[in-house]
Amino acid sequence: MNGKEIIEKLKKKDIRAVARLLTLIENEDKEAEIILKKIWKATGNSYIIGITGPPGAGKGTQALRIASEFNLAHISTGDMLREHVKELTDLGKVAKSLLDEGKLVPDDLVIKMLIERLSQEDCLGGSILDGFPRTLPQAESLEKISNKFPVRKVLVFEADKEELTKRILLRGEVSGRSDDTEDSIRVRLEVYQKDTEPLINFYENKGI
Ligand code: ADP
């Protein structure tokens, strides 16, 4: 009985599927995790937690901690875009100069990249979005898929401008990130204030 068959049989309340699933769990079979996540999803638990905040506020660090604590898929649009730049993909070629200058990558491209990522199996049990949504159109794109992936919570991390700049410059020395420069930081902070901060109201109005 493979994973698909087990799920089909579970739907028909076939008790043998439960026995098979328990065996897979006992054997720590990877398939068990996928099946459990599918069940989790079917019960409406495939939710999203968003993390936002200005650059250097510690989004990435906290997102990783929360992801590991609650067994969520950690999705960092910044990391994904940097990977595209490294791999010289079409998206990477468009994104490179924008990332370096601290500007946002166009919404349609980031939204497409994120939606594709959410369709992967590890997102079935819930995901933490690190750095998405960053604009109103991005937040609206999540509304469109809210039947499948409701946004449960949005966490906002904040710190004052001077502290953020200090932290990022320090991080740049270790990370080697080409956008951790003073010029780019100034632009990123401006972009955050203009495009991302309004999302706090957007979610507050929804009671999230
Ligand atoms: P930081 O919060 O320090 O700016 P990120 O890794 O989240 O770091 O983002 C780095 C860069 O990647 C951004 O400046 C932007 O160019 C791009 N980026 C990341 N997420 C998005 C997004 N959701 N929409 C548009 N551009 C993004």
PDB file of C-alpha atoms and ligand atoms in Angstrom:
ATOM      1  CA  MET A   1       0.000   0.000   0.000  1.00  0.00           C
ATOM      2  CA  ASN A   2       1.647   3.254  -1.066  1.00  0.00           C
ATOM      3  CA  GLY A   3       0.961   6.724   0.335  1.00  0.00           C
ATOM      4  CA  LYS A   4      -1.758   7.558  -2.171  1.00  0.00           C
ATOM      5  CA  GLU A   5      -3.561   4.264  -1.560  1.00  0.00           C
ATOM      6  CA  ILE A   6      -3.349   4.753   2.187  1.00  0.00           C
ATOM      7  CA  ILE A   7      -5.015   8.153   1.896  1.00  0.00           C
ATOM      8  CA  GLU A   8      -7.729   6.776  -0.395  1.00  0.00           C
ATOM      9  CA  LYS A   9      -8.415   3.950   2.041  1.00  0.00           C
ATOM     10  CA  LEU A  10      -8.423   6.338   4.998  1.00  0.00           C
ATOM     11  CA  LYS A  11     -11.102   8.381   3.234  1.00  0.00           C
ATOM     12  CA  LYS A  12     -13.165   5.213   2.972  1.00  0.00           C
ATOM     13  CA  LYS A  13     -12.573   4.580   6.677  1.00  0.00           C
ATOM     14  CA  ASP A  14     -10.684   1.374   5.854  1.00  0.00           C
ATOM     15  CA  ILE A  15      -9.063   0.357   9.122  1.00  0.00           C
ATOM     16  CA  ARG A  16      -6.178  -1.451   7.348  1.00  0.00           C
ATOM     17  CA  ALA A  17      -4.926   1.915   6.170  1.00  0.00           C
ATOM     18  CA  VAL A  18      -4.647   3.060   9.782  1.00  0.00           C
ATOM     19  CA  ALA A  19      -2.604  -0.028  10.641  1.00  0.00           C
ATOM     20  CA  ARG A  20      -0.336   0.585   7.657  1.00  0.00           C
ATOM     21  CA  LEU A  21       0.097   4.239   8.588  1.00  0.00           C
ATOM     22  CA  LEU A  22       1.010   3.313  12.153  1.00  0.00           C
ATOM     23  CA  THR A  23       3.633   0.904  10.846  1.00  0.00           C
ATOM     24  CA  LEU A  24       5.110   3.639   8.668  1.00  0.00           C
ATOM     25  CA  ILE A  25       5.221   5.976  11.674  1.00  0.00           C
ATOM     26  CA  GLU A  26       6.896   3.332  13.814  1.00  0.00           C
ATOM     27  CA  ASN A  27       9.491   2.723  11.115  1.00  0.00           C
ATOM     28  CA  GLU A  28      10.058   6.464  10.841  1.00  0.00           C
ATOM     29  CA  ASP A  29       9.293   6.167   7.138  1.00  0.00           C
ATOM     30  CA  LYS A  30       9.376   9.513   5.293  1.00  0.00           C
ATOM     31  CA  GLU A  31       6.097   8.652   3.631  1.00  0.00           C
ATOM     32  CA  ALA A  32       4.380   8.753   7.031  1.00  0.00           C
ATOM     33  CA  GLU A  33       5.247  12.406   7.417  1.00  0.00           C
ATOM     34  CA  ILE A  34       3.830  13.252   3.983  1.00  0.00           C
ATOM     35  CA  ILE A  35       0.597  11.400   4.725  1.00  0.00           C
ATOM     36  CA  LEU A  36       0.258  13.069   8.115  1.00  0.00           C
ATOM     37  CA  LYS A  37       0.807  16.471   6.545  1.00  0.00           C
ATOM     38  CA  LYS A  38      -1.879  15.716   3.965  1.00  0.00           C
ATOM     39  CA  ILE A  39      -4.286  14.789   6.730  1.00  0.00           C
ATOM     40  CA  TRP A  40      -3.275  17.938   8.559  1.00  0.00           C
ATOM     41  CA  LYS A  41      -4.002  19.928   5.425  1.00  0.00           C
ATOM     42  CA  ALA A  42      -7.365  18.245   4.902  1.00  0.00           C
ATOM     43  CA  THR A  43      -8.328  19.358   8.385  1.00  0.00           C
ATOM     44  CA  GLY A  44      -7.612  22.963   7.412  1.00  0.00           C
ATOM     45  CA  ASN A  45      -4.322  23.243   9.192  1.00  0.00           C
ATOM     46  CA  SER A  46      -2.145  24.215   6.258  1.00  0.00           C
ATOM     47  CA  TYR A  47      -1.725  27.754   7.416  1.00  0.00           C
ATOM     48  CA  ILE A  48       0.757  30.555   6.894  1.00  0.00           C
ATOM     49  CA  ILE A  49       2.548  32.725   9.406  1.00  0.00           C
ATOM     50  CA  GLY A  50       4.109  35.836   7.940  1.00  0.00           C
ATOM     51  CA  ILE A  51       7.155  37.570   9.329  1.00  0.00           C
ATOM     52  CA  THR A  52       7.848  41.128   8.398  1.00  0.00           C
ATOM     53  CA  GLY A  53       9.952  44.014   9.561  1.00  0.00           C
ATOM     54  CA  PRO A  54      12.705  46.276   8.283  1.00  0.00           C
ATOM     55  CA  PRO A  55      16.028  44.826   7.122  1.00  0.00           C
ATOM     56  CA  GLY A  56      18.219  43.813  10.028  1.00  0.00           C
ATOM     57  CA  ALA A  57      15.334  43.415  12.484  1.00  0.00           C
ATOM     58  CA  GLY A  58      16.087  39.716  12.908  1.00  0.00           C
ATOM     59  CA  LYS A  59      13.275  38.250  10.771  1.00  0.00           C
ATOM     60  CA  GLY A  60      15.413  35.451   9.380  1.00  0.00           C
ATOM     61  CA  THR A  61      16.786  34.343  12.738  1.00  0.00           C
ATOM     62  CA  GLN A  62      13.363  34.277  14.399  1.00  0.00           C
ATOM     63  CA  ALA A  63      11.692  32.653  11.390  1.00  0.00           C
ATOM     64  CA  LEU A  64      14.163  29.761  11.520  1.00  0.00           C
ATOM     65  CA  ARG A  65      13.555  29.266  15.245  1.00  0.00           C
ATOM     66  CA  ILE A  66       9.778  29.282  14.863  1.00  0.00           C
ATOM     67  CA  ALA A  67       9.934  26.966  11.851  1.00  0.00           C
ATOM     68  CA  SER A  68      11.943  24.377  13.732  1.00  0.00           C
ATOM     69  CA  GLU A  69       9.868  24.681  16.919  1.00  0.00           C
ATOM     70  CA  PHE A  70       6.533  24.220  15.118  1.00  0.00           C
ATOM     71  CA  ASN A  71       7.751  22.050  12.245  1.00  0.00           C
ATOM     72  CA  LEU A  72       6.840  24.602   9.582  1.00  0.00           C
ATOM     73  CA  ALA A  73       8.399  25.056   6.160  1.00  0.00           C
ATOM     74  CA  HIS A  74      10.681  28.092   6.284  1.00  0.00           C
ATOM     75  CA  ILE A  75      10.248  30.140   3.126  1.00  0.00           C
ATOM     76  CA  SER A  76      12.536  33.130   2.757  1.00  0.00           C
ATOM     77  CA  THR A  77      11.884  34.995  -0.489  1.00  0.00           C
ATOM     78  CA  GLY A  78      15.227  36.797  -0.009  1.00  0.00           C
ATOM     79  CA  ASP A  79      17.100  33.455   0.228  1.00  0.00           C
ATOM     80  CA  MET A  80      15.212  32.102  -2.784  1.00  0.00           C
ATOM     81  CA  LEU A  81      16.028  35.180  -4.856  1.00  0.00           C
ATOM     82  CA  ARG A  82      19.711  35.047  -3.845  1.00  0.00           C
ATOM     83  CA  GLU A  83      19.734  31.407  -4.978  1.00  0.00           C
ATOM     84  CA  HIS A  84      18.303  32.454  -8.361  1.00  0.00           C
ATOM     85  CA  VAL A  85      21.015  35.103  -8.675  1.00  0.00           C
ATOM     86  CA  LYS A  86      23.681  32.520  -7.858  1.00  0.00           C
ATOM     87  CA  GLU A  87      22.275  29.999 -10.325  1.00  0.00           C
ATOM     88  CA  LEU A  88      21.996  32.683 -13.033  1.00  0.00           C
ATOM     89  CA  THR A  89      18.387  31.803 -13.817  1.00  0.00           C
ATOM     90  CA  ASP A  90      16.212  34.204 -15.847  1.00  0.00           C
ATOM     91  CA  LEU A  91      14.663  35.448 -12.617  1.00  0.00           C
ATOM     92  CA  GLY A  92      18.124  35.765 -11.079  1.00  0.00           C
ATOM     93  CA  LYS A  93      19.310  37.927 -13.960  1.00  0.00           C
ATOM     94  CA  VAL A  94      16.386  40.330 -13.482  1.00  0.00           C
ATOM     95  CA  ALA A  95      16.726  40.289  -9.680  1.00  0.00           C
ATOM     96  CA  LYS A  96      20.469  40.826  -9.294  1.00  0.00           C
ATOM     97  CA  SER A  97      20.729  44.594  -9.693  1.00  0.00           C
ATOM     98  CA  LEU A  98      17.471  45.169  -7.797  1.00  0.00           C
ATOM     99  CA  LEU A  99      18.761  43.176  -4.831  1.00  0.00           C
ATOM    100  CA  ASP A 100      22.084  44.999  -4.871  1.00  0.00           C
ATOM    101  CA  GLU A 101      20.370  48.380  -4.949  1.00  0.00           C
ATOM    102  CA  GLY A 102      17.941  47.392  -2.191  1.00  0.00           C
ATOM    103  CA  LYS A 103      14.872  47.708  -4.424  1.00  0.00           C
ATOM    104  CA  LEU A 104      12.031  45.215  -4.547  1.00  0.00           C
ATOM    105  CA  VAL A 105      11.773  42.567  -7.233  1.00  0.00           C
ATOM    106  CA  PRO A 106       8.525  43.067  -9.236  1.00  0.00           C
ATOM    107  CA  ASP A 107       5.446  41.668  -7.540  1.00  0.00           C
ATOM    108  CA  ASP A 108       4.367  39.335 -10.364  1.00  0.00           C
ATOM    109  CA  LEU A 109       7.744  37.563 -10.349  1.00  0.00           C
ATOM    110  CA  VAL A 110       7.954  37.137  -6.564  1.00  0.00           C
ATOM    111  CA  ILE A 111       4.312  36.064  -6.302  1.00  0.00           C
ATOM    112  CA  LYS A 112       4.795  33.396  -8.981  1.00  0.00           C
ATOM    113  CA  MET A 113       7.949  32.141  -7.253  1.00  0.00           C
ATOM    114  CA  LEU A 114       6.185  31.961  -3.880  1.00  0.00           C
ATOM    115  CA  ILE A 115       3.025  30.248  -5.115  1.00  0.00           C
ATOM    116  CA  GLU A 116       5.146  27.583  -6.819  1.00  0.00           C
ATOM    117  CA  ARG A 117       7.076  27.058  -3.601  1.00  0.00           C
ATOM    118  CA  LEU A 118       3.866  26.689  -1.570  1.00  0.00           C
ATOM    119  CA  SER A 119       2.771  23.804  -3.778  1.00  0.00           C
ATOM    120  CA  GLN A 120       5.677  21.693  -2.541  1.00  0.00           C
ATOM    121  CA  GLU A 121       4.900  18.932  -0.133  1.00  0.00           C
ATOM    122  CA  ASP A 122       6.800  20.283   2.869  1.00  0.00           C
ATOM    123  CA  CYS A 123       4.361  23.229   2.993  1.00  0.00           C
ATOM    124  CA  LEU A 124       1.359  21.033   3.622  1.00  0.00           C
ATOM    125  CA  GLY A 125       1.657  21.241   7.387  1.00  0.00           C
ATOM    126  CA  GLY A 126       2.055  25.006   7.499  1.00  0.00           C
ATOM    127  CA  SER A 127       4.679  27.523   6.438  1.00  0.00           C
ATOM    128  CA  ILE A 128       6.423  30.528   7.783  1.00  0.00           C
ATOM    129  CA  LEU A 129       6.969  33.247   5.202  1.00  0.00           C
ATOM    130  CA  ASP A 130      10.088  35.244   5.905  1.00  0.00           C
ATOM    131  CA  GLY A 131       9.978  38.508   3.939  1.00  0.00           C
ATOM    132  CA  PHE A 132       6.686  37.981   2.129  1.00  0.00           C
ATOM    133  CA  PRO A 133       4.276  39.753   1.693  1.00  0.00           C
ATOM    134  CA  ARG A 134       6.169  43.006   1.305  1.00  0.00           C
ATOM    135  CA  THR A 135       3.638  44.981  -0.735  1.00  0.00           C
ATOM    136  CA  LEU A 136      -0.133  45.273  -0.897  1.00  0.00           C
ATOM    137  CA  PRO A 137      -0.413  43.286  -4.176  1.00  0.00           C
ATOM    138  CA  GLN A 138       1.630  40.509  -2.539  1.00  0.00           C
ATOM    139  CA  ALA A 139      -0.708  40.471   0.466  1.00  0.00           C
ATOM    140  CA  GLU A 140      -3.670  40.356  -1.913  1.00  0.00           C
ATOM    141  CA  SER A 141      -2.148  37.388  -3.728  1.00  0.00           C
ATOM    142  CA  LEU A 142      -2.268  35.512  -0.422  1.00  0.00           C
ATOM    143  CA  GLU A 143      -5.926  36.453  -0.030  1.00  0.00           C
ATOM    144  CA  LYS A 144      -6.632  34.652  -3.299  1.00  0.00           C
ATOM    145  CA  ILE A 145      -5.283  31.373  -1.956  1.00  0.00           C
ATOM    146  CA  SER A 146      -6.597  31.846   1.568  1.00  0.00           C
ATOM    147  CA  ASN A 147      -8.979  28.910   1.223  1.00  0.00           C
ATOM    148  CA  LYS A 148      -5.930  26.658   0.873  1.00  0.00           C
ATOM    149  CA  PHE A 149      -3.386  28.627   2.879  1.00  0.00           C
ATOM    150  CA  PRO A 150      -4.995  31.008   5.366  1.00  0.00           C
ATOM    151  CA  VAL A 151      -2.736  33.596   6.949  1.00  0.00           C
ATOM    152  CA  ARG A 152      -2.985  32.890  10.675  1.00  0.00           C
ATOM    153  CA  LYS A 153      -0.600  35.415  12.093  1.00  0.00           C
ATOM    154  CA  VAL A 154       1.734  38.130  10.937  1.00  0.00           C
ATOM    155  CA  LEU A 155       4.633  38.936  13.222  1.00  0.00           C
ATOM    156  CA  VAL A 156       6.322  42.314  12.944  1.00  0.00           C
ATOM    157  CA  PHE A 157       9.857  42.870  14.176  1.00  0.00           C
ATOM    158  CA  GLU A 158      11.034  46.383  14.742  1.00  0.00           C
ATOM    159  CA  ALA A 159      14.133  48.277  15.769  1.00  0.00           C
ATOM    160  CA  ASP A 160      15.283  51.860  15.307  1.00  0.00           C
ATOM    161  CA  LYS A 161      17.028  52.961  12.125  1.00  0.00           C
ATOM    162  CA  GLU A 162      20.479  53.478  13.643  1.00  0.00           C
ATOM    163  CA  GLU A 163      20.464  50.074  15.297  1.00  0.00           C
ATOM    164  CA  LEU A 164      19.290  48.411  12.069  1.00  0.00           C
ATOM    165  CA  THR A 165      22.017  50.052   9.995  1.00  0.00           C
ATOM    166  CA  LYS A 166      24.671  49.085  12.544  1.00  0.00           C
ATOM    167  CA  ARG A 167      23.483  45.486  12.613  1.00  0.00           C
ATOM    168  CA  ILE A 168      23.319  45.100   8.840  1.00  0.00           C
ATOM    169  CA  LEU A 169      26.772  46.572   8.286  1.00  0.00           C
ATOM    170  CA  LEU A 170      28.104  44.145  10.876  1.00  0.00           C
ATOM    171  CA  ARG A 171      26.208  41.261   9.241  1.00  0.00           C
ATOM    172  CA  GLY A 172      27.630  42.282   5.849  1.00  0.00           C
ATOM    173  CA  GLU A 173      31.154  41.692   7.108  1.00  0.00           C
ATOM    174  CA  VAL A 174      30.302  38.054   7.831  1.00  0.00           C
ATOM    175  CA  SER A 175      27.552  37.240   5.314  1.00  0.00           C
ATOM    176  CA  GLY A 176      29.247  38.815   2.343  1.00  0.00           C
ATOM    177  CA  ARG A 177      25.791  39.828   1.115  1.00  0.00           C
ATOM    178  CA  SER A 178      26.291  42.313  -1.683  1.00  0.00           C
ATOM    179  CA  ASP A 179      23.309  44.380  -0.510  1.00  0.00           C
ATOM    180  CA  ASP A 180      24.564  44.917   3.038  1.00  0.00           C
ATOM    181  CA  THR A 181      26.068  48.284   2.156  1.00  0.00           C
ATOM    182  CA  GLU A 182      25.144  51.745   3.426  1.00  0.00           C
ATOM    183  CA  ASP A 183      23.535  52.855   0.147  1.00  0.00           C
ATOM    184  CA  SER A 184      21.421  49.734  -0.194  1.00  0.00           C
ATOM    185  CA  ILE A 185      20.386  49.813   3.473  1.00  0.00           C
ATOM    186  CA  ARG A 186      19.107  53.385   3.059  1.00  0.00           C
ATOM    187  CA  VAL A 187      16.985  52.333   0.076  1.00  0.00           C
ATOM    188  CA  ARG A 188      15.716  49.180   1.831  1.00  0.00           C
ATOM    189  CA  LEU A 189      14.623  51.172   4.873  1.00  0.00           C
ATOM    190  CA  GLU A 190      12.783  53.652   2.628  1.00  0.00           C
ATOM    191  CA  VAL A 191      11.135  50.845   0.658  1.00  0.00           C
ATOM    192  CA  TYR A 192      10.080  49.206   3.918  1.00  0.00           C
ATOM    193  CA  GLN A 193       8.444  52.393   5.180  1.00  0.00           C
ATOM    194  CA  LYS A 194       6.691  53.119   1.908  1.00  0.00           C
ATOM    195  CA  ASP A 195       5.620  49.675   0.663  1.00  0.00           C
ATOM    196  CA  THR A 196       5.687  47.251   3.574  1.00  0.00           C
ATOM    197  CA  GLU A 197       4.681  49.181   6.690  1.00  0.00           C
ATOM    198  CA  PRO A 198       1.125  49.795   5.346  1.00  0.00           C
ATOM    199  CA  LEU A 199       0.623  46.026   5.537  1.00  0.00           C
ATOM    200  CA  ILE A 200       0.584  46.246   9.327  1.00  0.00           C
ATOM    201  CA  ASN A 201      -2.707  48.158   9.058  1.00  0.00           C
ATOM    202  CA  PHE A 202      -3.969  45.818   6.364  1.00  0.00           C
ATOM    203  CA  TYR A 203      -3.608  42.825   8.702  1.00  0.00           C
ATOM    204  CA  GLU A 204      -4.666  44.696  11.831  1.00  0.00           C
ATOM    205  CA  ASN A 205      -7.933  45.575  10.072  1.00  0.00           C
ATOM    206  CA  LYS A 206      -8.444  41.891   9.422  1.00  0.00           C
ATOM    207  CA  GLY A 207      -7.867  41.147  13.086  1.00  0.00           C
ATOM    208  CA  ILE A 208      -4.684  39.161  12.374  1.00  0.00           C
TER     209      ILE A 208
HETATM  210  P1  ADP B   1      16.276  42.203   4.196  1.00  0.00           P
HETATM  211  O1  ADP B   1      15.041  42.103   5.023  1.00  0.00           O
HETATM  212  O2  ADP B   1      17.521  42.364   4.993  1.00  0.00           O
HETATM  213  O3  ADP B   1      16.156  43.263   3.116  1.00  0.00           O
HETATM  214  P2  ADP B   1      15.693  39.789   2.580  1.00  0.00           P
HETATM  215  O4  ADP B   1      16.582  38.615   2.423  1.00  0.00           O
HETATM  216  O5  ADP B   1      14.346  39.571   3.137  1.00  0.00           O
HETATM  217  O6  ADP B   1      16.542  40.815   3.455  1.00  0.00           O
HETATM  218  O7  ADP B   1      15.533  40.517   1.157  1.00  0.00           O
HETATM  219  C1  ADP B   1      16.633  40.878   0.376  1.00  0.00           C
HETATM  220  C2  ADP B   1      16.173  41.479  -0.948  1.00  0.00           C
HETATM  221  O8  ADP B   1      15.457  40.497  -1.694  1.00  0.00           O
HETATM  222  C3  ADP B   1      15.219  42.659  -0.846  1.00  0.00           C
HETATM  223  O9  ADP B   1      15.900  43.893  -0.675  1.00  0.00           O
HETATM  224  C4  ADP B   1      14.517  42.584  -2.199  1.00  0.00           C
HETATM  225  O10 ADP B   1      15.339  43.086  -3.220  1.00  0.00           O
HETATM  226  C5  ADP B   1      14.382  41.092  -2.411  1.00  0.00           C
HETATM  227  N1  ADP B   1      13.110  40.547  -1.870  1.00  0.00           N
HETATM  228  C6  ADP B   1      12.964  39.655  -0.854  1.00  0.00           C
HETATM  229  N2  ADP B   1      11.675  39.383  -0.622  1.00  0.00           N
HETATM  230  C7  ADP B   1      10.983  40.114  -1.523  1.00  0.00           C
HETATM  231  C8  ADP B   1       9.588  40.283  -1.777  1.00  0.00           C
HETATM  232  N3  ADP B   1       8.664  39.645  -1.053  1.00  0.00           N
HETATM  233  N4  ADP B   1       9.233  41.121  -2.791  1.00  0.00           N
HETATM  234  C9  ADP B   1      10.151  41.761  -3.524  1.00  0.00           C
HETATM  235  N5  ADP B   1      11.469  41.672  -3.332  1.00  0.00           N
HETATM  236  C10 ADP B   1      11.891  40.849  -2.334  1.00  0.00           C
END
